[in-house]
């Protein structure tokens, strides 16, 4: 690697670590200058890219296990993925993970979205519109329609899924043991926002549904360009790409690949939340123990 690339990469880490805390805040002479980057910072930001995954030969994967996890956004450690939900008084540099994903999809930067976690059925923005928004007509609007009149916009109700509606995220990833590196590693494959069904969102206890699945490697650049909030130090932020790849969140396994057709934990442990949680911990312990057992003599 050339020295100039090393310097650009190092400066890029410093930039991404400080840009979230409102760039140029201390040097701004007017509020309009807050957030403006210098020419050097703009160059580095343009050159910065997410750290590429290393190539892993299938022959080097000694053991692997696919797991599906629930990231509950009610847990404090997962708040950086949920907030902010109200962006009226917050700068454009602060967005929730759902807003980041939707902005990437709408702009065309995220192209690989799917209906399920097996990535068999590809979706487009128009395909998922029914899952993220609902348009309903009031009784007065129906009367106008039946009378052959054009429906007034005030009689049309539109309800969109927003960041505030997201209850959790489902993540599919693979744990694998790289025999060349002699260590256990993890790679995220897909992520899905989960929210109440938009058609029954105003009910007391609406069912939660997966809105769509995003092929994670395709979303990395968008996630790298957006920062999550660091409550311990606002001057040192972390990108969503780094946060997710570093597993800086808490999750519960709800499914693993198994001989029963990848059945979920609640399918063989029904109506017992405590035992389901214990089963999730058993699967985690099984994964952790594999690496430890490799070094037993």
Coordinates of C-alpha atoms in Angstrom, one line a residue:
X1 CA 0.0 0.0 0.0
X2 CA 1.3 3.4 -0.9
X3 CA 2.1 5.9 1.9
X4 CA -0.3 8.5 0.5
X5 CA -3.1 5.9 0.7
X6 CA -2.2 5.2 4.3
X7 CA -2.2 8.8 5.2
X8 CA -5.6 9.4 3.5
X9 CA -7.0 6.4 5.3
X10 CA -5.7 7.6 8.7
X11 CA -7.0 11.1 8.1
X12 CA -10.3 9.6 6.9
X13 CA -10.7 7.8 10.2
X14 CA -10.1 11.0 12.1
X15 CA -12.5 12.8 9.9
X16 CA -15.3 10.3 10.3
X17 CA -14.6 10.3 14.0
X18 CA -15.1 14.0 14.3
X19 CA -17.5 15.0 11.6
X20 CA -20.6 13.9 13.4
X21 CA -20.1 16.4 16.2
X22 CA -21.1 19.1 13.9
X23 CA -18.1 20.0 11.8
X24 CA -16.6 23.5 12.0
X25 CA -18.7 24.3 15.0
X26 CA -15.9 25.9 16.9
X27 CA -14.6 27.9 13.9
X28 CA -17.9 29.1 12.5
X29 CA -18.4 32.8 12.5
X30 CA -22.1 32.5 11.7
X31 CA -24.5 29.6 12.1
X32 CA -24.6 29.1 8.4
X33 CA -21.0 27.9 8.5
X34 CA -21.7 25.1 10.9
X35 CA -21.2 21.7 9.2
X36 CA -19.1 23.0 6.3
X37 CA -16.0 21.0 5.7
X38 CA -12.6 22.4 4.5
X39 CA -11.3 21.5 1.1
X40 CA -8.9 19.0 2.5
X41 CA -11.7 17.3 4.5
X42 CA -13.9 17.2 1.4
X43 CA -11.1 15.4 -0.6
X44 CA -10.6 12.9 2.2
X45 CA -14.3 12.3 2.6
X46 CA -14.6 11.7 -1.2
X47 CA -11.8 9.2 -1.1
X48 CA -13.0 7.4 2.1
X49 CA -14.6 4.0 1.6
X50 CA -15.7 1.2 3.9
X51 CA -13.0 -1.3 4.7
X52 CA -13.3 -4.1 2.1
X53 CA -14.0 -7.6 3.3
X54 CA -11.1 -9.9 2.8
X55 CA -11.6 -12.8 0.3
X56 CA -12.5 -16.1 2.0
X57 CA -11.9 -19.2 0.0
X58 CA -14.6 -21.8 0.7
X59 CA -11.9 -24.4 1.3
X60 CA -10.7 -22.2 4.2
X61 CA -14.0 -22.3 6.0
X62 CA -13.7 -25.2 8.4
X63 CA -17.1 -24.7 10.1
X64 CA -19.9 -22.3 9.7
X65 CA -23.4 -21.6 11.1
X66 CA -26.1 -19.2 9.8
X67 CA -28.0 -17.4 12.5
X68 CA -31.0 -15.0 12.5
X69 CA -31.2 -12.5 15.3
X70 CA -33.6 -9.9 16.7
X71 CA -32.2 -6.5 17.6
X72 CA -34.8 -5.0 20.0
X73 CA -34.8 -1.2 19.7
X74 CA -36.3 -0.9 23.2
X75 CA -32.9 -1.8 24.6
X76 CA -30.7 1.2 25.5
X77 CA -27.6 -0.3 23.9
X78 CA -29.6 -0.3 20.6
X79 CA -30.8 3.3 20.7
X80 CA -28.2 4.5 18.2
X81 CA -30.1 2.4 15.6
X82 CA -33.5 3.9 16.5
X83 CA -32.9 7.6 17.1
X84 CA -33.5 10.3 16.1
X85 CA -37.2 9.8 15.2
X86 CA -37.9 13.6 15.0
X87 CA -35.6 15.4 12.6
X88 CA -37.3 18.8 12.5
X89 CA -34.8 20.5 14.7
X90 CA -31.8 18.3 14.0
X91 CA -29.2 18.7 11.2
X92 CA -29.0 16.5 8.2
X93 CA -26.0 14.6 9.6
X94 CA -28.2 12.8 12.2
X95 CA -30.5 10.1 11.0
X96 CA -31.8 6.8 12.2
X97 CA -30.8 3.6 10.6
X98 CA -34.3 3.2 9.0
X99 CA -34.0 6.7 7.4
X100 CA -30.5 5.9 6.1
X101 CA -31.7 2.7 4.5
X102 CA -34.8 4.3 3.0
X103 CA -32.8 7.3 1.6
X104 CA -30.4 4.8 0.1
X105 CA -33.2 2.8 -1.5
X106 CA -35.0 5.9 -2.9
X107 CA -31.8 7.3 -4.3
X108 CA -30.9 4.1 -6.0
X109 CA -27.7 3.6 -4.1
X110 CA -29.1 0.5 -2.4
X111 CA -30.4 -1.8 -5.2
X112 CA -30.5 -5.3 -3.7
X113 CA -33.6 -5.5 -1.6
X114 CA -35.5 -8.7 -1.2
X115 CA -38.7 -10.2 0.2
X116 CA -37.1 -12.6 2.6
X117 CA -33.8 -13.5 4.3
X118 CA -32.9 -16.1 1.7
X119 CA -32.7 -13.4 -1.0
X120 CA -34.7 -15.4 -3.5
X121 CA -37.3 -12.8 -4.5
X122 CA -35.9 -9.4 -5.4
X123 CA -38.0 -6.2 -4.7
X124 CA -38.0 -2.7 -5.9
X125 CA -39.1 0.5 -4.2
X126 CA -42.6 0.3 -5.9
X127 CA -42.9 -3.3 -4.7
X128 CA -42.3 -2.5 -1.1
X129 CA -44.5 0.6 -1.1
X130 CA -47.5 -1.4 0.1
X131 CA -45.6 -2.5 3.1
X132 CA -44.3 1.0 4.1
X133 CA -47.4 3.2 3.4
X134 CA -51.1 3.0 3.4
X135 CA -53.6 5.2 1.5
X136 CA -57.2 5.2 2.7
X137 CA -60.3 7.2 1.7
X138 CA -62.7 8.6 4.2
X139 CA -66.5 8.1 4.0
X140 CA -66.9 11.5 2.5
X141 CA -64.3 10.7 -0.1
X142 CA -66.1 7.5 -1.0
X143 CA -69.3 9.5 -1.4
X144 CA -67.5 11.8 -3.8
X145 CA -66.2 8.8 -5.8
X146 CA -69.6 7.1 -6.0
X147 CA -71.1 10.4 -7.2
X148 CA -68.5 10.4 -10.0
X149 CA -66.7 13.4 -8.6
X150 CA -63.0 13.9 -8.1
X151 CA -62.0 13.0 -4.6
X152 CA -60.8 16.0 -2.6
X153 CA -57.3 15.5 -1.1
X154 CA -58.5 16.3 2.4
X155 CA -60.6 13.1 2.3
X156 CA -57.6 10.9 1.5
X157 CA -55.6 9.7 4.5
X158 CA -52.0 8.6 4.0
X159 CA -50.0 6.7 6.7
X160 CA -46.3 6.1 6.2
X161 CA -44.0 3.9 8.3
X162 CA -41.5 6.2 10.0
X163 CA -38.5 5.7 12.2
X164 CA -40.7 5.9 15.2
X165 CA -42.7 2.8 14.1
X166 CA -39.6 0.6 13.8
X167 CA -39.7 -1.9 16.7
X168 CA -36.7 -4.0 15.9
X169 CA -34.3 -5.2 13.2
X170 CA -33.8 -8.8 12.0
X171 CA -30.2 -9.6 11.0
X172 CA -29.0 -12.7 9.2
X173 CA -25.3 -13.4 9.6
X174 CA -22.8 -16.3 9.4
X175 CA -20.3 -17.4 12.0
X176 CA -17.4 -19.3 10.4
X177 CA -14.0 -20.6 11.5
X178 CA -11.3 -19.5 9.1
X179 CA -8.6 -22.2 9.3
X180 CA -6.0 -20.0 7.7
X181 CA -6.5 -17.3 10.3
X182 CA -7.3 -19.9 13.0
X183 CA -10.1 -17.8 14.4
X184 CA -13.9 -17.5 14.5
X185 CA -15.3 -14.7 12.5
X186 CA -18.7 -13.2 11.7
X187 CA -20.1 -11.7 8.6
X188 CA -23.5 -9.9 8.3
X189 CA -25.5 -11.0 5.2
X190 CA -28.7 -9.1 5.5
X191 CA -30.8 -6.8 7.6
X192 CA -34.5 -6.1 7.8
X193 CA -36.5 -3.3 9.6
X194 CA -39.5 -4.7 11.5
X195 CA -42.6 -2.6 12.2
X196 CA -46.3 -3.1 12.8
X197 CA -48.3 -4.0 9.7
X198 CA -49.2 -0.6 8.1
X199 CA -52.7 -1.8 7.4
X200 CA -53.4 -2.5 11.1
X201 CA -50.9 0.0 12.6
X202 CA -53.6 1.8 14.6
X203 CA -54.8 -1.4 16.3
X204 CA -53.9 -1.9 20.0
X205 CA -51.6 -4.9 19.3
X206 CA -50.7 -5.0 15.6
X207 CA -48.5 -7.8 14.4
X208 CA -44.9 -7.0 13.5
X209 CA -43.8 -7.8 10.0
X210 CA -40.5 -7.6 8.1
X211 CA -40.8 -4.6 5.7
X212 CA -38.0 -5.8 3.4
X213 CA -34.6 -7.4 3.5
X214 CA -31.4 -5.6 2.4
X215 CA -28.4 -7.4 1.1
X216 CA -25.9 -6.0 3.6
X217 CA -22.7 -5.8 1.4
X218 CA -24.7 -3.6 -1.1
X219 CA -25.7 -1.2 1.6
X220 CA -22.2 -0.7 3.2
X221 CA -21.2 2.4 1.3
X222 CA -24.5 4.1 2.3
X223 CA -24.0 3.0 5.9
X224 CA -20.4 4.2 5.9
X225 CA -21.4 7.7 4.7
X226 CA -23.8 8.1 7.7
X227 CA -22.9 8.2 11.4
X228 CA -24.6 6.8 14.5
X229 CA -24.7 8.9 17.6
X230 CA -22.1 8.2 20.3
X231 CA -23.6 9.2 23.6
X232 CA -20.2 8.9 25.5
X233 CA -18.4 11.3 23.2
X234 CA -20.2 13.3 20.5
X235 CA -16.8 14.4 19.1
X236 CA -16.0 10.7 18.2
X237 CA -18.8 9.2 16.1
X238 CA -19.1 5.8 14.5
X239 CA -20.5 4.9 11.1
X240 CA -23.4 2.6 10.9
X241 CA -21.2 0.3 8.8
X242 CA -18.6 0.1 11.6
X243 CA -21.3 -0.2 14.4
X244 CA -23.0 -3.2 12.7
X245 CA -19.8 -5.0 11.6
X246 CA -18.3 -4.6 15.0
X247 CA -21.5 -6.0 16.5
X248 CA -21.9 -3.0 18.9
X249 CA -25.5 -4.0 19.6
X250 CA -27.4 -6.6 21.6
X251 CA -29.3 -9.3 19.7
X252 CA -31.2 -12.5 20.5
X253 CA -31.0 -15.5 18.1
X254 CA -34.4 -16.6 17.0
X255 CA -33.4 -19.0 14.3
X256 CA -30.4 -21.1 13.1
X257 CA -29.9 -23.2 10.0
X258 CA -30.9 -26.8 11.0
X259 CA -32.2 -30.0 9.6
X260 CA -35.8 -29.1 10.3
X261 CA -35.9 -26.5 7.5
X262 CA -34.4 -23.7 9.6
X263 CA -37.3 -23.8 12.0
X264 CA -37.4 -20.9 14.5
X265 CA -36.9 -21.3 18.2
X266 CA -40.5 -20.4 19.0
X267 CA -41.7 -23.3 16.8
X268 CA -40.2 -26.0 19.1
X269 CA -40.4 -24.0 22.3
X270 CA -43.9 -22.5 22.3
X271 CA -45.4 -20.0 24.7
X272 CA -42.4 -19.9 27.0
X273 CA -40.3 -16.7 26.6
X274 CA -37.8 -17.6 29.2
X275 CA -37.0 -21.0 27.7
X276 CA -36.8 -19.4 24.3
X277 CA -34.2 -17.0 25.6
X278 CA -32.3 -19.8 27.2
X279 CA -32.3 -21.7 23.9
X280 CA -30.9 -18.6 22.2
X281 CA -28.1 -18.4 24.8
X282 CA -27.4 -22.1 24.2
X283 CA -26.9 -21.6 20.5
X284 CA -24.6 -18.6 21.3
X285 CA -22.6 -20.7 23.7
X286 CA -22.4 -23.5 21.2
X287 CA -20.9 -21.1 18.7
X288 CA -18.4 -19.6 21.2
X289 CA -17.4 -23.1 22.4
X290 CA -16.4 -24.2 18.9
X291 CA -13.4 -21.9 18.8
X292 CA -12.4 -22.8 22.3
X293 CA -12.7 -26.5 21.5
X294 CA -10.3 -26.1 18.6
X295 CA -7.5 -25.4 21.0
X296 CA -8.1 -28.3 23.4
X297 CA -5.4 -30.9 23.4

